[in-house]
Short mmCIF file of C-alpha atoms in Angstrom, two decimals:
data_model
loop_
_atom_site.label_atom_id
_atom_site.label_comp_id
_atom_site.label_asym_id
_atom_site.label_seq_id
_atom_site.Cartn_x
_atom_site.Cartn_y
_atom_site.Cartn_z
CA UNK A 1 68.97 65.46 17.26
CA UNK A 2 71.96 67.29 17.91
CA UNK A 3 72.24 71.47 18.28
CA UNK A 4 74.50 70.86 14.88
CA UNK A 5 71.41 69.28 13.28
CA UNK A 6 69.13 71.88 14.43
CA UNK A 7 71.55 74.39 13.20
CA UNK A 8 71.45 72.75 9.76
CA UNK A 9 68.16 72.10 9.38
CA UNK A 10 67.22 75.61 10.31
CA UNK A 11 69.95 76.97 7.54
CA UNK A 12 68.41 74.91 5.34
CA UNK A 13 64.93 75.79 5.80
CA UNK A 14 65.93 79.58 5.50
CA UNK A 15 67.54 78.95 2.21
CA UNK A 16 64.47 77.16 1.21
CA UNK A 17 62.09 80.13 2.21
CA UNK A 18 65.26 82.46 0.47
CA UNK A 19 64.19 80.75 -2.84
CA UNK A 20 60.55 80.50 -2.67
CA UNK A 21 60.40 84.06 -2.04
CA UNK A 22 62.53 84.55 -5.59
CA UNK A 23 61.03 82.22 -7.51
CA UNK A 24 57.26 83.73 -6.90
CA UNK A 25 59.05 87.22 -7.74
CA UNK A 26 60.65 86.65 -10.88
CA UNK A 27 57.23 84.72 -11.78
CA UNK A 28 55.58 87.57 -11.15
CA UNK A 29 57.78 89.98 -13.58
CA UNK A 30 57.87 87.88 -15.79
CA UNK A 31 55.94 88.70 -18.93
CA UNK A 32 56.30 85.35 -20.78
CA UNK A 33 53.44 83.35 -19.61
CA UNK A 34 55.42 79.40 -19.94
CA UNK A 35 58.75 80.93 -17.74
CA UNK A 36 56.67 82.62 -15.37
CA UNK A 37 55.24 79.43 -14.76
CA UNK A 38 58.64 77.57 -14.85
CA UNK A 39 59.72 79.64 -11.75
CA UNK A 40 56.01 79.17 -10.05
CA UNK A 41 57.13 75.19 -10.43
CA UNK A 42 60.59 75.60 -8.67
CA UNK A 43 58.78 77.75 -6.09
CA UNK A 44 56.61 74.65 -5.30
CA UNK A 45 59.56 72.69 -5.39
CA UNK A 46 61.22 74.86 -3.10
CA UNK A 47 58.19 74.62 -0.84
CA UNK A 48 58.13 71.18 -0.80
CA UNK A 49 62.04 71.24 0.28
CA UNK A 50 60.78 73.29 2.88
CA UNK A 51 58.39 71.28 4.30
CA UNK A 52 61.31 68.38 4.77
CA UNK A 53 63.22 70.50 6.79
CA UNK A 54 60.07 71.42 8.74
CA UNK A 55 58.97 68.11 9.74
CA UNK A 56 62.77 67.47 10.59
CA UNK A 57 62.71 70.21 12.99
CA UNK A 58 59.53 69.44 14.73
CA UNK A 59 59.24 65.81 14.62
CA UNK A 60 63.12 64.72 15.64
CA UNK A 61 63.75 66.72 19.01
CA UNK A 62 61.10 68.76 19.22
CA UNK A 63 63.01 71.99 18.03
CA UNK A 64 60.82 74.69 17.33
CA UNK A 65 60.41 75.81 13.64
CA UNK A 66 61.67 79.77 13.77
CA UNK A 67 59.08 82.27 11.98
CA UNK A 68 61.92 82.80 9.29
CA UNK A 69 61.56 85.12 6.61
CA UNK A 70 63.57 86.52 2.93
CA UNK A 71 66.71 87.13 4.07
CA UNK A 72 68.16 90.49 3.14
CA UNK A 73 70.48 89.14 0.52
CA UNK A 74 67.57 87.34 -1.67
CA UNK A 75 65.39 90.82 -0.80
CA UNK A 76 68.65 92.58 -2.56
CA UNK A 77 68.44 90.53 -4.82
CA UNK A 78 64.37 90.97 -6.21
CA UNK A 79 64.61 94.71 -5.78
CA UNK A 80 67.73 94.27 -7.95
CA UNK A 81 65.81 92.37 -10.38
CA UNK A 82 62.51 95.05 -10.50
CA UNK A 83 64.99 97.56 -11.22
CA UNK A 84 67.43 96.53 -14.16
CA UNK A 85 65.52 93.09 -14.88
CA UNK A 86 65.97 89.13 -14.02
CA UNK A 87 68.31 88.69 -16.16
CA UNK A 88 70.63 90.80 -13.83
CA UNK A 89 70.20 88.55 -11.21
CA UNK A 90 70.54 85.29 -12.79
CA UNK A 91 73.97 84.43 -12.83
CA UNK A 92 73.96 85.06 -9.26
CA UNK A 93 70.90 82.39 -8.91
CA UNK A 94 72.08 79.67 -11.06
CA UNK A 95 75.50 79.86 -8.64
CA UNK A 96 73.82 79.59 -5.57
CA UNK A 97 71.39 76.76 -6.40
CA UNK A 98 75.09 74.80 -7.52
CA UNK A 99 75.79 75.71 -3.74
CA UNK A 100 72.93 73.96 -2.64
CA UNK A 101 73.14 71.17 -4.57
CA UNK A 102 76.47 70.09 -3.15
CA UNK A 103 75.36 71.20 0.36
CA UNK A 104 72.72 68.82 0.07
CA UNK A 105 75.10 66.00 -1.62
CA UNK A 106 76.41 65.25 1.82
CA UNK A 107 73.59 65.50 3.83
CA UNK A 108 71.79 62.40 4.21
CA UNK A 109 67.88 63.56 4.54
CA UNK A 110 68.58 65.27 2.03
CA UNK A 111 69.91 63.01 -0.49
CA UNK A 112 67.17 60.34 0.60
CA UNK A 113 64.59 62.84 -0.51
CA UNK A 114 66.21 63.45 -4.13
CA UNK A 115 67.25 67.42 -3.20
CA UNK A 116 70.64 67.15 -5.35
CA UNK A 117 69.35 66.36 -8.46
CA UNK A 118 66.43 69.20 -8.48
CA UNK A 119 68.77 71.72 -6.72
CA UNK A 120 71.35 70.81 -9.75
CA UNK A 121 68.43 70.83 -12.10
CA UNK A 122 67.49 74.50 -11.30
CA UNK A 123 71.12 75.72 -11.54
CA UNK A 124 71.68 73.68 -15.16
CA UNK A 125 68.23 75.57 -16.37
CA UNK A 126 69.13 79.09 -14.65
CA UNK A 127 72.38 78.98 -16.66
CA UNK A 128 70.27 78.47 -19.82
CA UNK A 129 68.65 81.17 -18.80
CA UNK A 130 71.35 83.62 -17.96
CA UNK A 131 73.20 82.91 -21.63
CA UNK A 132 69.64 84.14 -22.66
CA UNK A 133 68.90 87.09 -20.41
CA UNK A 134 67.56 90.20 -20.57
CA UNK A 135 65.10 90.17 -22.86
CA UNK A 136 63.33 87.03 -21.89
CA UNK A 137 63.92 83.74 -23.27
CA UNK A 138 61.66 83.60 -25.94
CA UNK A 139 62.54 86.88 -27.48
CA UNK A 140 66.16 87.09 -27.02
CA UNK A 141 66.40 83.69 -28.56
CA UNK A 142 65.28 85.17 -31.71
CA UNK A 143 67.06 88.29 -31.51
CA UNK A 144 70.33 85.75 -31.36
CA UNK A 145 69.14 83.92 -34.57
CA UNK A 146 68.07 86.92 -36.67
CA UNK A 147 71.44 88.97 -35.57
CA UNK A 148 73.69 85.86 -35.00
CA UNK A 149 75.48 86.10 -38.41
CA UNK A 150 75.98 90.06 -37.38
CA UNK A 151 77.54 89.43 -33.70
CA UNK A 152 80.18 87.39 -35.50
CA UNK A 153 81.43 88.91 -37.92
CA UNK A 154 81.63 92.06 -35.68
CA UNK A 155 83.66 89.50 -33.51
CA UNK A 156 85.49 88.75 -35.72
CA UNK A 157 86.61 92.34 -36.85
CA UNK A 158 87.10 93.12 -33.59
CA UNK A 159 90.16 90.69 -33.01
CA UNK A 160 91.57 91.46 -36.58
CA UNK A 161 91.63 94.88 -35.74
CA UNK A 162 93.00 94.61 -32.01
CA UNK A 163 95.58 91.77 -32.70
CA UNK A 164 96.93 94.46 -36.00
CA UNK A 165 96.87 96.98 -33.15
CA UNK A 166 98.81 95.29 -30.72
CA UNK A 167 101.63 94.01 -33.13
CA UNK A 168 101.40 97.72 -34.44
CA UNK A 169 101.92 99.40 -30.82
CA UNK A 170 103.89 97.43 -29.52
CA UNK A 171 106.77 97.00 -32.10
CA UNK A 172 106.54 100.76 -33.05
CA UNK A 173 107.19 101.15 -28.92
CA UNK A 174 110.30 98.44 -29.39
CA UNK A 175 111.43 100.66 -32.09
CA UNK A 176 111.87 103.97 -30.60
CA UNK A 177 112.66 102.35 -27.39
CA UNK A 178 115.71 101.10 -29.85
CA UNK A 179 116.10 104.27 -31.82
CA UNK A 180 115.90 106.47 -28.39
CA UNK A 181 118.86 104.54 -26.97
CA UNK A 182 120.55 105.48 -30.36
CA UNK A 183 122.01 101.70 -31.81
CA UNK A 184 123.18 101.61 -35.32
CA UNK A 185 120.43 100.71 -38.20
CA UNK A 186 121.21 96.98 -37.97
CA UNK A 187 120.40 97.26 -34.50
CA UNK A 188 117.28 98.73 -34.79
CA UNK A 189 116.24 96.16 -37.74
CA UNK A 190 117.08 93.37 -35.87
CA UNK A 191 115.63 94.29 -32.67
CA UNK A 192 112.23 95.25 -34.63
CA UNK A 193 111.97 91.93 -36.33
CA UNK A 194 112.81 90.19 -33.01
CA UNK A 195 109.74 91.90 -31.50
CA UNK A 196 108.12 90.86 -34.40
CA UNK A 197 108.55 87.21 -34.10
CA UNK A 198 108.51 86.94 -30.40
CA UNK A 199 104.96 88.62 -30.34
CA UNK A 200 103.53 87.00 -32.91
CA UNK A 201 104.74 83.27 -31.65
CA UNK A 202 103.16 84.93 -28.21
CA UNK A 203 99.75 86.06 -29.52
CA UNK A 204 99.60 82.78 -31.86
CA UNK A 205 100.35 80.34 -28.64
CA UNK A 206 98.00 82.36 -25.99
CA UNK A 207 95.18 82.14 -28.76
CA UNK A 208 95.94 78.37 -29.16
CA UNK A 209 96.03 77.93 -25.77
CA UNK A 210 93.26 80.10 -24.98
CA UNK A 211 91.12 77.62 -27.97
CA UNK A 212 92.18 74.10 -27.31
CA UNK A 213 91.41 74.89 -23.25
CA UNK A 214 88.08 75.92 -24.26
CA UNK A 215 87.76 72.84 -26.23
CA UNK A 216 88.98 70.92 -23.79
CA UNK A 217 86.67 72.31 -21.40
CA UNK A 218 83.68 71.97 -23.55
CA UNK A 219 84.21 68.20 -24.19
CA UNK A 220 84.80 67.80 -20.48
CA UNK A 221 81.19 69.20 -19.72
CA UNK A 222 80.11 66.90 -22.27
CA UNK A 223 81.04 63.89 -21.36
CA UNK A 224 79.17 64.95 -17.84
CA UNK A 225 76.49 65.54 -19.78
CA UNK A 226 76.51 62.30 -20.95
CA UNK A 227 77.50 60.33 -17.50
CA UNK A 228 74.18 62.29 -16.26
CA UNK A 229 72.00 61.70 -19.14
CA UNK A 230 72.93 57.68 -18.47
CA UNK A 231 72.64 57.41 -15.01
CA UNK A 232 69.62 59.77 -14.61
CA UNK A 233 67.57 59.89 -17.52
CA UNK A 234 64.43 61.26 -15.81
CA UNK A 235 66.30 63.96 -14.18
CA UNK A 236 67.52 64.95 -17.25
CA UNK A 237 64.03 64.30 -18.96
CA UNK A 238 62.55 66.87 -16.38
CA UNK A 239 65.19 68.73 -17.29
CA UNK A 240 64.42 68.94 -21.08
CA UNK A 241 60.83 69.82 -20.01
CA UNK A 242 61.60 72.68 -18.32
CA UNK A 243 64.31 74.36 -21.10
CA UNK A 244 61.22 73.71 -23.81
CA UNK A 245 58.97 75.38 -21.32
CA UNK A 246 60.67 78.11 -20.99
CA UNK A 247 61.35 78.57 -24.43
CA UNK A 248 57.90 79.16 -25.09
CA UNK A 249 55.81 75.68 -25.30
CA UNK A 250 53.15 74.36 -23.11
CA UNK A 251 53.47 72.28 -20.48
CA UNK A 252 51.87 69.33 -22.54
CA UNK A 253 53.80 69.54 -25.34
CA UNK A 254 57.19 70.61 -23.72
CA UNK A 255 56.89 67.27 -21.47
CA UNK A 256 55.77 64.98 -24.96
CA UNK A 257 58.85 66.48 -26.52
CA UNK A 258 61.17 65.77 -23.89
CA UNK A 259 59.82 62.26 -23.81
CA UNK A 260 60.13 61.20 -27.49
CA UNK A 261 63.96 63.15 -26.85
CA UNK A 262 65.17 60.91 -24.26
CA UNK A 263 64.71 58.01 -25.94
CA UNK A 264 67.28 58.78 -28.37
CA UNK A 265 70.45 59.43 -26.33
CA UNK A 266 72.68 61.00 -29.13
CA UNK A 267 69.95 63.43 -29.88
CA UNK A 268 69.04 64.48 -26.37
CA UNK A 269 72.91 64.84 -25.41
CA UNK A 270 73.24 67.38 -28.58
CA UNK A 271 70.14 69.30 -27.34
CA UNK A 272 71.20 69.35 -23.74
CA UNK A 273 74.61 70.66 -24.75
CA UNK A 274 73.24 73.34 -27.10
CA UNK A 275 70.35 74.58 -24.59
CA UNK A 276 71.74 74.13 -21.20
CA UNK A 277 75.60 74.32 -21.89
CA UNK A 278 75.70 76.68 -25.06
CA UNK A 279 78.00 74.56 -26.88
CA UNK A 280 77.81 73.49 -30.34
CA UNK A 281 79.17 69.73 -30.49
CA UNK A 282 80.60 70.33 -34.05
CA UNK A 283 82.19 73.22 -33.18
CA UNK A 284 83.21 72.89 -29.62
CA UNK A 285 85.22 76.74 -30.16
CA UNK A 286 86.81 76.42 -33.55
CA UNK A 287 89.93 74.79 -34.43
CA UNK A 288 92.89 76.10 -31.96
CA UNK A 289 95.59 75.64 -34.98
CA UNK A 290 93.59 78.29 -37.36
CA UNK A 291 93.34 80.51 -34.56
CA UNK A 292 97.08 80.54 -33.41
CA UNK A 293 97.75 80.76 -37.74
CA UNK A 294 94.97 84.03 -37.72
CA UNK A 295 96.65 85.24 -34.88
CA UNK A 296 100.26 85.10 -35.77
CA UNK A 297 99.24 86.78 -39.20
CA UNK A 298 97.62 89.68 -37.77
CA UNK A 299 100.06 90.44 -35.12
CA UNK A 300 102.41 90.23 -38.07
CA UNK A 301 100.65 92.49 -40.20
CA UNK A 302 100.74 94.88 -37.65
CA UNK A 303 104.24 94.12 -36.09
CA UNK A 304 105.80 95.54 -39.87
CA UNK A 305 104.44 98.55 -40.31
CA UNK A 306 107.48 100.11 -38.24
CA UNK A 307 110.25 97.70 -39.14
CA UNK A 308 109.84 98.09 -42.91
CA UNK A 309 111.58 100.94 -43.76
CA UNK A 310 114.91 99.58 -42.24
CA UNK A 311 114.50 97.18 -44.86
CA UNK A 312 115.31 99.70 -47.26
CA UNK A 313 117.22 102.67 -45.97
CA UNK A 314 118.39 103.60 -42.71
CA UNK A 315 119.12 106.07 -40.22
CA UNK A 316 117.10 109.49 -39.55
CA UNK A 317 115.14 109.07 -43.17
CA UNK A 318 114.09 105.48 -41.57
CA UNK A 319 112.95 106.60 -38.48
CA UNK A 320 111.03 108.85 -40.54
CA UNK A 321 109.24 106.97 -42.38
CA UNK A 322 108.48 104.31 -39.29
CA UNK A 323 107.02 107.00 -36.96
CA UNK A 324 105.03 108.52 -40.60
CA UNK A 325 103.86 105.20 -41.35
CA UNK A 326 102.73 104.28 -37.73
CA UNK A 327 100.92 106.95 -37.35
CA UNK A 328 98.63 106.81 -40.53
CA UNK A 329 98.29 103.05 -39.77
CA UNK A 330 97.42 104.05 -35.94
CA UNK A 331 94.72 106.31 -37.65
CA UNK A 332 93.80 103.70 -40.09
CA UNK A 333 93.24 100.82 -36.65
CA UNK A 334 91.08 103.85 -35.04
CA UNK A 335 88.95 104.22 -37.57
CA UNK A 336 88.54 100.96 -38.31
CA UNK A 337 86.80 100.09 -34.99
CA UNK A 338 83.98 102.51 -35.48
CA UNK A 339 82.79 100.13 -37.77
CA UNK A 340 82.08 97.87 -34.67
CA UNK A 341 81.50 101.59 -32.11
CA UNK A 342 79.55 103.11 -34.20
CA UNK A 343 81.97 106.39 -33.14
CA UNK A 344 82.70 109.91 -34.95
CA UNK A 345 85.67 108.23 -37.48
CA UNK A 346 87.85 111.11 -36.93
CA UNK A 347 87.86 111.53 -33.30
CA UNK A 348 88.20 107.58 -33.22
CA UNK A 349 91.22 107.77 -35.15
CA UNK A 350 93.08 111.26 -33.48
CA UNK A 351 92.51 109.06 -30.40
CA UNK A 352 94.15 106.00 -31.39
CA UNK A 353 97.09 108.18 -32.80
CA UNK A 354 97.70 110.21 -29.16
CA UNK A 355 97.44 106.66 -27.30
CA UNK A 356 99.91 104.76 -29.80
CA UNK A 357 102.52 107.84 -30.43
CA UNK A 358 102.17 108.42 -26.22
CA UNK A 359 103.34 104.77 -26.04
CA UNK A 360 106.03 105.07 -28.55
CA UNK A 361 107.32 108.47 -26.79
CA UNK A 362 107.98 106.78 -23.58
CA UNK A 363 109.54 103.94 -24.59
CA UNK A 364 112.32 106.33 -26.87
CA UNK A 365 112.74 108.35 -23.46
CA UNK A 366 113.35 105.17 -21.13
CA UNK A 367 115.64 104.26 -23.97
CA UNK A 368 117.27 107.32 -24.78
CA UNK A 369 117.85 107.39 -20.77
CA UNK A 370 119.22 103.52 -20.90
CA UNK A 371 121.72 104.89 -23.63
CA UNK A 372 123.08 107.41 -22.12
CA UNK A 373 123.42 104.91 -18.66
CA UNK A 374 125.48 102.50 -20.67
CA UNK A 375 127.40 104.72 -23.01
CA UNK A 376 129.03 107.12 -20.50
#
């Protein structure tokens, strides 16, 4: 055995120890009786990962086995977890059991002794877990259901009412940035619906971008899904177990379940993608064309407000009306939110008015300042 071994097997044993001494925490703060038993069965499994890397140490070389104990990262990381709850913590878990999964990938003990899959097993069901966390698996799953329809429709009102406020603030900017540098009416009317078009082809091609990569991305981690669900369908039947324990069934029936799942591989896929990825198959994000159509149209609706009076008069009684009829629809955007904030109405409006006429200020001085620059 080579010092590099020893130096590996001893990292590995400390990471080992690092994640028995988690597991039995979070097991013990746990208040659900079927997840705090789901982490007391990766402990074990942990221990058993430990014991490898023992019997490497002492039985090829000779080494001696260090008295190792909780590093000060994972002891960070359970006095992080008694003070704002596991859930805090979990992200942070599920990435470094991916870490150790593809440290033990290459390592040849380690792969021989089926590490990978159970180290990739505890960072697919942490990751269920996280998308769940704080308030325990069991009970935030039902707060999701019973408020679900809630969460998104407020979603949803919160991008109508931030993509009218950013084709609102930043056209009525473009205008007096236009107006400040003084250009005739025709000027200003074409430069406003210019800003108009340009940011709404913007907005509607980020949002389609932003959807069909999501989609994309989705399908990708399905068709892993899948690969894994064919190649190892007992991993992946362990893996059921566990999400159905921690959701709240016994042991028994969590592992009968998973059983009678596996045998249908279209059903267990969908279950697997919903519960361990958080993806709806028939969904997979929406359709990227209706968002960059919603998009457009709200950055539109939004992007008007200060162009429309140049549709029908000019000059000072123009610029009039645009800064009169950006402000009451900057009021209008502010008070709008607080149906998502829950804030004072008025104060949430004033404040949207100083931040969107502040914006539309500085952009008339930088081009009153530009105007002067090119006119003499």
């Amino acid at each position: 055995m080579t010092p590099s071994d020893i130096a590996r097997y001893q990292a590995n044993l400390q990471s080992e120890i690092d994640g028995v001494a988690l597991y039995r925490a979070l097991a013990s703060m746990e208040a659900t009786p079927e997840l705090a038993a789901v982490y007391r069965t990766m402990a074990d499994d942990e221990e058993r990962h430990a014991a490898l890397w023992r019997e490497r140490l002492t039985q090829h070389g000779g080494a001696a086995v260090p008295a190792l104990a909780p590093s000060w990262r994972t002891r960070a990381l359970i006095r992080l977890a008694r003070w704002f709850g596991p859930g805090f913590i979990l992200p942070t878990v599920a990435a470094h059991e991916r870490l150790d999964s593809r440290r033990y990938r290459v390592q040849e003990e380690a792969a021989a002794a089926g590490l990978p899959a159970e180290e990739r097993a505890h960072a697919r069901l942490f990751r269920t877990l996280s998308a769940q966390a704080p308030a325990g698996v069991v009970g935030s799953t039902l707060a999701r259901i019973e408020t679900g329809h809630r969460g998104a429709g407020g979603n949803a009102l919160r991008a109508a009412v931030l993509g009218a406020n950013d084709g609102l603030v930043s056209n009525t900017s473009l205008v007096m940035g236009v107006v400040g540098a003084e250009l005739a009416g025709r000027g200003i009317l074409v430069a406003g619906i210019a800003g108009l078009l340009a940011g709404s082809f913007s907005m509607a091609l980020g949002e389609w971008l932003s959807v069909q990569s999501a989609r994309e991305l989705y399908e990708r981690q399905i068709e892993i899904e899948r690969q894994e669900l064919e190649t190892f369908p007992a991993e992946e039947e362990r893996e059921l177990a566990l999400i159905y324990r921690a959701k709240g069934l016994p042991a028994a029936s969590a592992d009968a379940l998973a059983a009678q799942l596996i045998q249908d591989p279209a059903a267990a896929l969908e279950t697997l993608a919903r519960e361990e990825l958080g993806i709806d198959p028939d969904e997979l994000g929406g359709s990227a064309w209706t968002a960059a159509l919603v998009s457009f149209v709200l950055f539109s609706v939004g992007a008007i407000i200060p162009v429309a009076p140049f549709l029908v008069t000019s000059g000072t009684p123009a610029v009039i009306a645009a800064i009169v009829l950006s402000i009451l629809a900057l009021f209008v955007i502010g008070a709008g939110i607080t149906i998502i904030t829950g804030r004072a109405v008025l104060a949430s409006g004033l404040r949207q008015v100083v931040f969107g006429v502040l914006a539309a200020a500085i952009t008339f001085g930088i081009g009153r300042l530009i105007g002067v620059e090119i006119t003499g």
